[in-house]
Short mmCIF file of C-alpha atoms and ligand atoms in Angstrom, two decimals:
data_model
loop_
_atom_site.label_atom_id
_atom_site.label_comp_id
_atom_site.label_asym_id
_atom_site.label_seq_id
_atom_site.Cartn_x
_atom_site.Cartn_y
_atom_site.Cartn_z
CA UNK A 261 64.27 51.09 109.54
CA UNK A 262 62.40 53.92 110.81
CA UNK A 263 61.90 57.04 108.89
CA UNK A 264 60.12 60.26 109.82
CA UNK A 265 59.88 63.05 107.91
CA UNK A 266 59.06 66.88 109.11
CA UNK A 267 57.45 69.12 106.73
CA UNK A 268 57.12 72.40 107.25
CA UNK A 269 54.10 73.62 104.59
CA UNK A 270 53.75 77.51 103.36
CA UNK A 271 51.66 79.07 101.31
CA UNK A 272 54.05 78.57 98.03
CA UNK A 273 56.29 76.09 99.52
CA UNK A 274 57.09 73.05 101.38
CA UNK A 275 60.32 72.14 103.38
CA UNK A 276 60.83 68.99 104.49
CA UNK A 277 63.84 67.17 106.21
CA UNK A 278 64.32 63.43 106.70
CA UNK A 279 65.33 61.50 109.46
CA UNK A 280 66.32 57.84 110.85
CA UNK A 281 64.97 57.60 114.40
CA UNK A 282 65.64 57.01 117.00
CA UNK A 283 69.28 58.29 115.95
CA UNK A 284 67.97 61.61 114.63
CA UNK A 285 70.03 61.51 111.83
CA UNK A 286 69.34 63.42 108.93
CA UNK A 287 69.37 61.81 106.18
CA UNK A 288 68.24 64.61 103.44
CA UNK A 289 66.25 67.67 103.54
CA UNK A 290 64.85 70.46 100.89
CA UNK A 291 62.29 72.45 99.88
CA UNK A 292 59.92 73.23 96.84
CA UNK A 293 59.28 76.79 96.51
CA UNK A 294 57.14 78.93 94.05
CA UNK A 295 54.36 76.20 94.35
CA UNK A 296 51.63 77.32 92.04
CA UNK A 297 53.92 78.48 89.15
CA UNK A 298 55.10 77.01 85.92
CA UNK A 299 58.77 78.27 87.01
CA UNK A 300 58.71 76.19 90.67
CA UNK A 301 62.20 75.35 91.78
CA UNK A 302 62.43 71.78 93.53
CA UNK A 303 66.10 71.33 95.58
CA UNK A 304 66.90 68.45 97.74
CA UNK A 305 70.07 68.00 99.49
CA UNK A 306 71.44 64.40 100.85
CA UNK A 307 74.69 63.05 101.99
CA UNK A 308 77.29 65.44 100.45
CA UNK A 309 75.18 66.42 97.29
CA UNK A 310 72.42 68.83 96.46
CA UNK A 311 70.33 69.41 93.15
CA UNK A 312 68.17 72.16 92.60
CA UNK A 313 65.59 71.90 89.18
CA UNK A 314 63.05 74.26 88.03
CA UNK A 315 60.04 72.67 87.16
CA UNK A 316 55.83 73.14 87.01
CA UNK A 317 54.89 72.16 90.55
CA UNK A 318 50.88 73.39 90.31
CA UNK A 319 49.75 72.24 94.17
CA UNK A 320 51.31 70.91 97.11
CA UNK A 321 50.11 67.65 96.23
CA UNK A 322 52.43 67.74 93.34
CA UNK A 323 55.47 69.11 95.68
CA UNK A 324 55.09 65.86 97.85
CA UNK A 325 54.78 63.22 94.97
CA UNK A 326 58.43 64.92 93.56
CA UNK A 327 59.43 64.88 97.35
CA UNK A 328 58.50 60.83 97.61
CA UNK A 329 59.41 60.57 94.32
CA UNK A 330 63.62 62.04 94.80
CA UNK A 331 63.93 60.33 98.27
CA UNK A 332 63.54 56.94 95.66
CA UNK A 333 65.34 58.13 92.43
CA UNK A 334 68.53 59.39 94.54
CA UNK A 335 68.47 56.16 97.00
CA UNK A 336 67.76 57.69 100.29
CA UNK A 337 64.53 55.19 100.40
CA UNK A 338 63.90 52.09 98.64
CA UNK A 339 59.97 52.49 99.01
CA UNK A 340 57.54 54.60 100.88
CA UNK A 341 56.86 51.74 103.13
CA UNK A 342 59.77 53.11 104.98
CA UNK A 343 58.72 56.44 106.03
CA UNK A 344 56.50 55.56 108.97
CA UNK A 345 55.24 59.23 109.84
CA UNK A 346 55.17 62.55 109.07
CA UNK A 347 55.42 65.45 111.71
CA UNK A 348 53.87 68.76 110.43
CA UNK A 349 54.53 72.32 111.85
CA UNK A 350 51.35 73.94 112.98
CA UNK A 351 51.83 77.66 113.41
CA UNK A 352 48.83 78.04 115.18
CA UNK A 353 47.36 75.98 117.70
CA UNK A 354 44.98 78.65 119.88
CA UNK A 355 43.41 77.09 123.41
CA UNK A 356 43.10 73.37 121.72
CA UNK A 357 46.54 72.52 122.10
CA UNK A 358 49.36 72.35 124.40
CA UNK A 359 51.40 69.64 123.26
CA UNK A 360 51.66 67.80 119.76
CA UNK A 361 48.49 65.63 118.68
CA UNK A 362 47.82 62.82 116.09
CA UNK A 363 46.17 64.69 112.90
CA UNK A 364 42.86 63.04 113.06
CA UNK A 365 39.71 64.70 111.62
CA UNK A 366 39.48 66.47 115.23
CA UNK A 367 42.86 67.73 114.80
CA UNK A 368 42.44 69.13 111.66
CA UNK A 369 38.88 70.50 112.26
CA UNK A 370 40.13 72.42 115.40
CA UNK A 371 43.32 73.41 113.00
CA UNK A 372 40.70 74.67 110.35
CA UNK A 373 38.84 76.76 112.55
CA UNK A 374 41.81 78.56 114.19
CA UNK A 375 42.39 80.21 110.64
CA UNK A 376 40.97 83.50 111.18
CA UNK A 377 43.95 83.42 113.74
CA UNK A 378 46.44 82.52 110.86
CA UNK A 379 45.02 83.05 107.66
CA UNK A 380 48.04 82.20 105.36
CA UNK A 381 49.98 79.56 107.95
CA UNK A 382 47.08 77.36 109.09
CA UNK A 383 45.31 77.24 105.76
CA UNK A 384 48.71 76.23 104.44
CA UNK A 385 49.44 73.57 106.67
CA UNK A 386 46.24 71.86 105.90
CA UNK A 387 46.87 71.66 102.09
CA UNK A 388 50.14 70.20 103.17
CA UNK A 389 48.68 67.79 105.38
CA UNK A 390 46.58 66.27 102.99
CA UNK A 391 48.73 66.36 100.41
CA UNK A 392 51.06 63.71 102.52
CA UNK A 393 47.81 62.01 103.34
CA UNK A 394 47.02 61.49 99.94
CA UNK A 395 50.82 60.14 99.17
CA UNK A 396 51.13 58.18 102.07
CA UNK A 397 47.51 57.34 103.39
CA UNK A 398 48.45 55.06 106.52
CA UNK A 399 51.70 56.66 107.97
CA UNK A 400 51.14 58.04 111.37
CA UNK A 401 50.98 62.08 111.22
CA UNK A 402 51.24 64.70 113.63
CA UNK A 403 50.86 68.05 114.45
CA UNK A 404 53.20 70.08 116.25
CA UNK A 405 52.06 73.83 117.31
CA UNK A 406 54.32 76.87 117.50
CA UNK A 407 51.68 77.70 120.14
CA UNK A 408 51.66 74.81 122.04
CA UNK A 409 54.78 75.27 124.50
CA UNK A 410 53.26 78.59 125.71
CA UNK A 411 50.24 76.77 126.84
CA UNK A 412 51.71 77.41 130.21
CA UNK A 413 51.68 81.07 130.88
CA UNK A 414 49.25 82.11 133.48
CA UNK A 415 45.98 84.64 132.82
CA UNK A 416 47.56 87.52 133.26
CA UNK A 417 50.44 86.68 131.20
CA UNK A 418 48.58 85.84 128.35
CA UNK A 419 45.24 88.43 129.04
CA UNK A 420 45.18 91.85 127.24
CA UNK A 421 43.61 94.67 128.80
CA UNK A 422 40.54 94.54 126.58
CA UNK A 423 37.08 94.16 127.27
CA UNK A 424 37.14 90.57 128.94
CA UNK A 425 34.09 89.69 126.44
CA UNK A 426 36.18 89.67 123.56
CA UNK A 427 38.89 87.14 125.11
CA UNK A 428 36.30 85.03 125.83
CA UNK A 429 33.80 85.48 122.84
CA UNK A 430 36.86 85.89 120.36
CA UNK A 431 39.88 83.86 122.18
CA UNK A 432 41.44 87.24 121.67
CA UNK A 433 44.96 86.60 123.62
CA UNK A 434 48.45 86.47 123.90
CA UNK A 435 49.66 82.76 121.85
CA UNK A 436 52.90 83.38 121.20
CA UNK A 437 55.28 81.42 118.39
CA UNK A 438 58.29 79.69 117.81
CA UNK A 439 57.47 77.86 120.72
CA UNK A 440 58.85 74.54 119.32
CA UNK A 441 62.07 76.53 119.54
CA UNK A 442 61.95 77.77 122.62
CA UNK A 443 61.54 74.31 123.99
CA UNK A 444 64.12 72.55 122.22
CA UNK A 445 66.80 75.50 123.56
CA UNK A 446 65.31 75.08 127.49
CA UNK A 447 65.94 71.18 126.66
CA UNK A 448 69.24 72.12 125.46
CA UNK A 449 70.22 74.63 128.35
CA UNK A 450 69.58 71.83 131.30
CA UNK A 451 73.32 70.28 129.88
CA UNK A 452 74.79 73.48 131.55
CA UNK A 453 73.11 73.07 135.28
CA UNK A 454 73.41 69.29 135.72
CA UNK A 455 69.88 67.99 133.96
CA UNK A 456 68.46 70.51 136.33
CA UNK A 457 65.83 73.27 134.85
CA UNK A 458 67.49 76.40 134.44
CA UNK A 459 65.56 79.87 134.89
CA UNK A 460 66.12 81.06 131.55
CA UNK A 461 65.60 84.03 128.97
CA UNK A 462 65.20 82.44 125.33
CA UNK A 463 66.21 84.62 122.65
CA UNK A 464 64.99 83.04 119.34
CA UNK A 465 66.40 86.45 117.53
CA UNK A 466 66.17 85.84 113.23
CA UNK A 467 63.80 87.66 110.74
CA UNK A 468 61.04 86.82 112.93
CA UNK A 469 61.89 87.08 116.55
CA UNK A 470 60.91 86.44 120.11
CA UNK A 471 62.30 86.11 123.45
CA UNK A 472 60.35 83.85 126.45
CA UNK A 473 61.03 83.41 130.36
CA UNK A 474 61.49 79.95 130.62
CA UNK A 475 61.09 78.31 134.37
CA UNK A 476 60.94 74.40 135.17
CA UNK A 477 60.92 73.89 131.16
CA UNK A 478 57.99 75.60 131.36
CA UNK A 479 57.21 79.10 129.37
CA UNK A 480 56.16 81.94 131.65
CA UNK A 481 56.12 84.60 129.41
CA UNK A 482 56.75 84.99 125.63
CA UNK A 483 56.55 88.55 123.42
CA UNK A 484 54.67 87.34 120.77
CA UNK A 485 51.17 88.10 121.01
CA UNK A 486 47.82 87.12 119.44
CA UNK A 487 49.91 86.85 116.35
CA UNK A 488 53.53 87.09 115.56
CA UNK A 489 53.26 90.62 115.18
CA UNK A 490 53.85 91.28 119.03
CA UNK A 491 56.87 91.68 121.29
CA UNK A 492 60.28 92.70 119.62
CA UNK A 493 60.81 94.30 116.77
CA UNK A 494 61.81 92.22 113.72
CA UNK A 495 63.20 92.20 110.09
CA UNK A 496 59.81 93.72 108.61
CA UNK A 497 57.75 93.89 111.70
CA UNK A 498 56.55 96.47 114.11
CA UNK A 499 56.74 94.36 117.56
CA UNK A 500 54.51 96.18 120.42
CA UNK A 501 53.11 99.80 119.44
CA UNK A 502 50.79 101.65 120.92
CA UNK A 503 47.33 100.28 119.09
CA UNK A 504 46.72 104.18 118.48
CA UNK A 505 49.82 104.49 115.49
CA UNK A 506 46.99 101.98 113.30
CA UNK A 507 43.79 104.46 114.14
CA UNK A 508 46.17 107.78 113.37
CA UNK A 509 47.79 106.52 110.25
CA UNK A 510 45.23 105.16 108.51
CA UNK A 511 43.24 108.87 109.20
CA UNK A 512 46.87 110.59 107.91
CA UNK A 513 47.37 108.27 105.35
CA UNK A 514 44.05 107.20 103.77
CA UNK A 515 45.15 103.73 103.86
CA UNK A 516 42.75 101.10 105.30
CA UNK A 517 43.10 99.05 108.65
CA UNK A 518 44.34 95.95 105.86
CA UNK A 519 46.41 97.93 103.81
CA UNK A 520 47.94 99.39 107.01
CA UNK A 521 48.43 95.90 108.65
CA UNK A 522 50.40 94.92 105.72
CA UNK A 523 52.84 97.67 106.55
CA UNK A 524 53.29 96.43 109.85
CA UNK A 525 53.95 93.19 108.91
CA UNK A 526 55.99 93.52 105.90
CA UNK A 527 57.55 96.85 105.44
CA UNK A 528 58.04 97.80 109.10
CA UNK A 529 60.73 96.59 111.80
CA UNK A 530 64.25 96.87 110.33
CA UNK A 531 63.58 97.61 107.11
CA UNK A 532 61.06 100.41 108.38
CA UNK A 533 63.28 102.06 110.04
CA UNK A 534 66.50 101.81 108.21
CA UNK A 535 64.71 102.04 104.87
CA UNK A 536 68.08 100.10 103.87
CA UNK A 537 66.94 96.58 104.21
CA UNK A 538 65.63 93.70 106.52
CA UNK A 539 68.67 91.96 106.82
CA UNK A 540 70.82 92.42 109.43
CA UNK A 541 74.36 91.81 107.69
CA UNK A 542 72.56 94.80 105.21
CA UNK A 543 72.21 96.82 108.11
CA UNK A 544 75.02 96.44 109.55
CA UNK A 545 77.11 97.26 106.36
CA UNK A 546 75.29 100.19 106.31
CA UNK A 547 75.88 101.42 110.03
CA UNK A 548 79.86 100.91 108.87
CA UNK A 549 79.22 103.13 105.98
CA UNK A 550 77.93 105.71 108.31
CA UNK A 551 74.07 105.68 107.59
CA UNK A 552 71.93 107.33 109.93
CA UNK A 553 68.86 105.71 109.91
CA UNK A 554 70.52 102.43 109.63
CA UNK A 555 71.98 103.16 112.58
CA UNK A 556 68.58 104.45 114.38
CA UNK A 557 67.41 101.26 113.33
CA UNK A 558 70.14 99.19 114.76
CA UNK A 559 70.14 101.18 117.80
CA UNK A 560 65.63 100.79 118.81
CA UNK A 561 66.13 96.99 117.71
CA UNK A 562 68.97 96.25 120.44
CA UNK A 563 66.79 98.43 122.77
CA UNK A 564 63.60 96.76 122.49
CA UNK A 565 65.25 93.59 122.27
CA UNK A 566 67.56 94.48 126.04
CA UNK A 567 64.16 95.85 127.35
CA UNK A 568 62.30 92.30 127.04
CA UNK A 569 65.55 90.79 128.77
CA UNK A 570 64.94 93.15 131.74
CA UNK A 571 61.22 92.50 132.03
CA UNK A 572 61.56 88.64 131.92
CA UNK A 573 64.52 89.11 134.41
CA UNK A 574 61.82 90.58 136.75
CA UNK A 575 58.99 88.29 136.01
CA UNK A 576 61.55 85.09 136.59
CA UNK A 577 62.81 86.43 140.11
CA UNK A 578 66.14 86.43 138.14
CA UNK A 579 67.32 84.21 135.76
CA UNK A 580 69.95 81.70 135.68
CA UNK A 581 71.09 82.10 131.82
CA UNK A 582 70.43 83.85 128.41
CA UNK A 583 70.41 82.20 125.16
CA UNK A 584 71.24 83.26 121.63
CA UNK A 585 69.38 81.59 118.67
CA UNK A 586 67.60 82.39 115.15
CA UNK A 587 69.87 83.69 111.94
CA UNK A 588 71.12 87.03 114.54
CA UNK A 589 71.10 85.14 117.35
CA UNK A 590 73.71 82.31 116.72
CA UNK A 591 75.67 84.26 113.62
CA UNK A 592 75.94 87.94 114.59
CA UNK A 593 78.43 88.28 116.99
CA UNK A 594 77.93 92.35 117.23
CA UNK A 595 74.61 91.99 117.82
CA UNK A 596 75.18 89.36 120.89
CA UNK A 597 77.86 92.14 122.30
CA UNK A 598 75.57 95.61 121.87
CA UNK A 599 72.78 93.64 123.64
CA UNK A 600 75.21 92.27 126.54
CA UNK A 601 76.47 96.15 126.69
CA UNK A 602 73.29 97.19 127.07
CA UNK A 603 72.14 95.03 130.08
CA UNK A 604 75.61 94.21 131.44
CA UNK A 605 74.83 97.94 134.16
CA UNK A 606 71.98 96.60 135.56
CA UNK A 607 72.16 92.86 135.02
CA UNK A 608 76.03 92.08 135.62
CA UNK A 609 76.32 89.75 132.81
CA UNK A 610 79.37 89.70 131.15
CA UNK A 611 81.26 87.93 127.67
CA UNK A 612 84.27 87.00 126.52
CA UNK A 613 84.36 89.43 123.86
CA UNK A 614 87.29 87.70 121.76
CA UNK A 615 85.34 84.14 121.82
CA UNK A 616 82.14 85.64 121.19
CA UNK A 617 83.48 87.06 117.52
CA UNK A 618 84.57 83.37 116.72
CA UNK A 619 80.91 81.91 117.44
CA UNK A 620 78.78 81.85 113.97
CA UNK A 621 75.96 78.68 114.12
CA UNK A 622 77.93 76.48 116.38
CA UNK A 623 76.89 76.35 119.96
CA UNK A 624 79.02 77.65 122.87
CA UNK A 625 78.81 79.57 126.09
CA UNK A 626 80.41 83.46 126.05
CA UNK A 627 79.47 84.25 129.50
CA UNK A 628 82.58 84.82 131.93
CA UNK A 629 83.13 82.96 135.14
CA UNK A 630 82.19 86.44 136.63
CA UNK A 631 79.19 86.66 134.80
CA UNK A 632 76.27 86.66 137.27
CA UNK A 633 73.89 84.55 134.12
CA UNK A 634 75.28 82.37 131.96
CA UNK A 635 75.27 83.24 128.44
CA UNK A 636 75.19 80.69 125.45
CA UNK A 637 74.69 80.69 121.88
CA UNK A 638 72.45 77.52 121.14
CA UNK A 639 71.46 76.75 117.25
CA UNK A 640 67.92 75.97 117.31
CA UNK A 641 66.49 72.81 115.66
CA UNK A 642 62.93 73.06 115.33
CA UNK A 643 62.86 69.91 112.69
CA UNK A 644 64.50 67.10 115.52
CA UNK A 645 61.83 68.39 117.98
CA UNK A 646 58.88 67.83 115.13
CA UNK A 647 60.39 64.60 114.00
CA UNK A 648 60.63 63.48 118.08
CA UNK A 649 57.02 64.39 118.30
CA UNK A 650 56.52 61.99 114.97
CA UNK A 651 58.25 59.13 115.81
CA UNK A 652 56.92 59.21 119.55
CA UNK A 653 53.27 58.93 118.36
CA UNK A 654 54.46 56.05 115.97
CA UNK A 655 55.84 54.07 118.82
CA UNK A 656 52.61 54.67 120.80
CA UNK A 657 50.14 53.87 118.07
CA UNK A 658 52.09 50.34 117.16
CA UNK A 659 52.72 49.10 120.63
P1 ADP B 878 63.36 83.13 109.88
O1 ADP B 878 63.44 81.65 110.22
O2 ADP B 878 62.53 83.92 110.84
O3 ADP B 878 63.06 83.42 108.45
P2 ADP B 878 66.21 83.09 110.40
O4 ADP B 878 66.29 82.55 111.78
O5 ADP B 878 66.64 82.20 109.27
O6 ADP B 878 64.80 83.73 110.10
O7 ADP B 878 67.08 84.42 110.35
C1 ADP B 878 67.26 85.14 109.18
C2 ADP B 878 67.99 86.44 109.50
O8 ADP B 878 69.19 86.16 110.21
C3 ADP B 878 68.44 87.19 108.26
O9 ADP B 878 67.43 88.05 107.80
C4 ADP B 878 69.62 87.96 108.77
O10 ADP B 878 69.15 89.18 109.31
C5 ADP B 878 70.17 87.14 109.92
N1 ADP B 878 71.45 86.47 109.60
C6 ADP B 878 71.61 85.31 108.96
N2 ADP B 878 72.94 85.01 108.84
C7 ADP B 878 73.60 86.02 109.44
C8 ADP B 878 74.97 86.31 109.67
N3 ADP B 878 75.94 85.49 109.24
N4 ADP B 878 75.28 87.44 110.33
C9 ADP B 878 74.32 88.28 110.76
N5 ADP B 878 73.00 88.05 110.59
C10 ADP B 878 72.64 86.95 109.94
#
């Protein structure tokens, strides 16, 4: 029976979820977290049980052996014969890749020099990577880039107005992420217009968040930029600014460009802002209890979010449906209504209010009959599209 796993490697953890293919069922899935520390927690969930332990887990090699090692103890495999590949999320995947590829030495050269691009995420996935390799040696294994479904956008969608020596000298451009995502949900939208292609607006809307213009399955346009830094605000992110706020802060401040980078990553966005929290159900608590800049917060994020609708509207020639997805995206139902508000004047979109509040992770369209796009809450399921990519190259590479 055929058994793919897709692993999803950090810095200090590993999440992994198993599957039987070609059924795509899951089977079990978990994660080790706090790798590198004596107090590591290991949990694994399968069938109707979970078990979370705290344990030493020193390197990612260590994470997989306890992985291989629980899918035996608990049943779920009766050897490691049975797995017969392993798909791995690559965050980055710069010019070298628009679609999955087999992790040869090529592969994971090409991933190894993109670092600079993705310091902590590529360097992570590598030590992940070999970490399975060492486990299971001869399994097929594949890489699967964020990047890769972006690969599509044309120059001067993916160009910034920089001196055209540094694009080309320093691949300096718009990449994108979540593109994995943004893939599955234009695979997932066609069910709505007959198996055609829809023209579509992907919202992939969680802690990290970005929306793409989606036409003939293809991405047009995405608001993540050279890094996942660009495009919408987020839960600790700054989305677009003008490149000046880094040059005049660091001068008011006396921070450095690094230190000041940080902030834009990690203590901007929604918690930035609100100085309440990066979580939305925080936020929104705290816009009930009246707090201003929780509010403000709430208020830019559905702007800036409604303003990349508009602009994708206008680079599609119109679109034929919007989709919600990510943590806000499929579970906040306020969130789904202040953006639909928002554009509903100039866009003529509208939602059944009283079925949108019922939607929380399940997928279902809230547009009207009226509505001129159709509107649909789609969970995404980045895992089933890495384990696809898996089991595909498996059947390729053993015909
Ligand atoms: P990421 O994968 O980028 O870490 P997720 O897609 O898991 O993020 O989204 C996480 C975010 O989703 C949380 O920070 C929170 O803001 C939001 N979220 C999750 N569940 C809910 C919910 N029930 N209602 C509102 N927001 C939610």
């Amino acid at each position: 029976m055929a058994k793919v796993m897709a692993v999803n490697a950090g810095s200090s953890s590993l999440k992994f979820k198993l599957y039987e293919m070609p059924e795509e069922k899951v089977l079990c899935s978990g994660n080790a977290e706090r790798i590198g520390w004596e107090d590591a927690i290991f949990g694994i969930k399968w069938g109707d049980q979970s078990e979370k332990t705290v344990l030493p887990i020193l390197d990612h090699a260590r994470a997989v052996e306890l992985v291989v090692q629980a899918l035996i103890d608990k049943g779920i495999i009766k050897s490691m014969d049975e797995i017969i590949a392993v798909g791995h999320r690559i965050v980055q995947g710069g010019k070298y890749f628009s679609h999955s590829e087999l992790f040869n030495k090529d592969t994971e050269d090409k991933i190894e020099s993109l670092i600079p691009l993705a310091p902590l995420h590529n360097k992570a996935h590598l030590v992940g990577f070999r970490a399975f390799k060492k486990i299971l040696p001869n399994v097929t294994s594949v890489a699967v880039f964020d990047t890769a479904f972006h690969q599509t956008m044309e120059p001067q969608d993916y160009v910034y107005p920089i001196p055209y020596e540094y694009t080309k000298k320093y691949d300096c451009r718009r990449y994108g992420a979540h593109g994995t995502s943004h893939n599955y949900l234009a695979q997932k939208a066609t069910a709505y217009f007959g198996g055609k292609n829809p023209k579509i607006i992907s919202c992939h809307i969680g802690s990290g968040a970005s929306i793409t213009a989606i036409k003939d399955g293809k991405c047009v346009a995405t608001s993540m930029g050279l890094t996942p830094l660009g495009g919408i605000m987020m839960g600790t992110r700054t989305g677009d600014i003008d490149p000046s706020v880094m040059n005049y802060l660091c001068k008011c401040t006396g921070l450095s460009v690094e230190e000041m980078y940080q902030i834009f990553n990690k203590k901007s966005g929604l918690l930035g802002v609100s100085e309440v929290s990066n979580d939305s159900r925080d936020i929104a608590k705290a816009c009930e209890e009246g707090n201003e800049l929780a509010l403000l917060a709430d208020k830019l994020f559905i702007r800036r979010v409604a303003d990349f609708i508009g602009q994708y509207f206008v680079r599609l020639g119109g679109a034929d449906m919007i989709i919600f997805s990510a943590g806000i995206g499929e579970n906040s139902s306020e969130f789904r209504e202040k953006i639909v508000d928002e554009i509903a004047p100039a866009l003529h979109v509208e939602i059944d209010k009283e079925l949108n509040k019922t939607i929380h992770g399940k997928e279902c369209l809230i547009s009207t009959p009226n509505s001129a796009m159709k509107i649909a809450v789609i969970p995404t399921d980045e895992e089933v599209m890495i384990a696809r990519d898996a089991y595909s190259f498996y059947l390729k590479d053993n015909k």
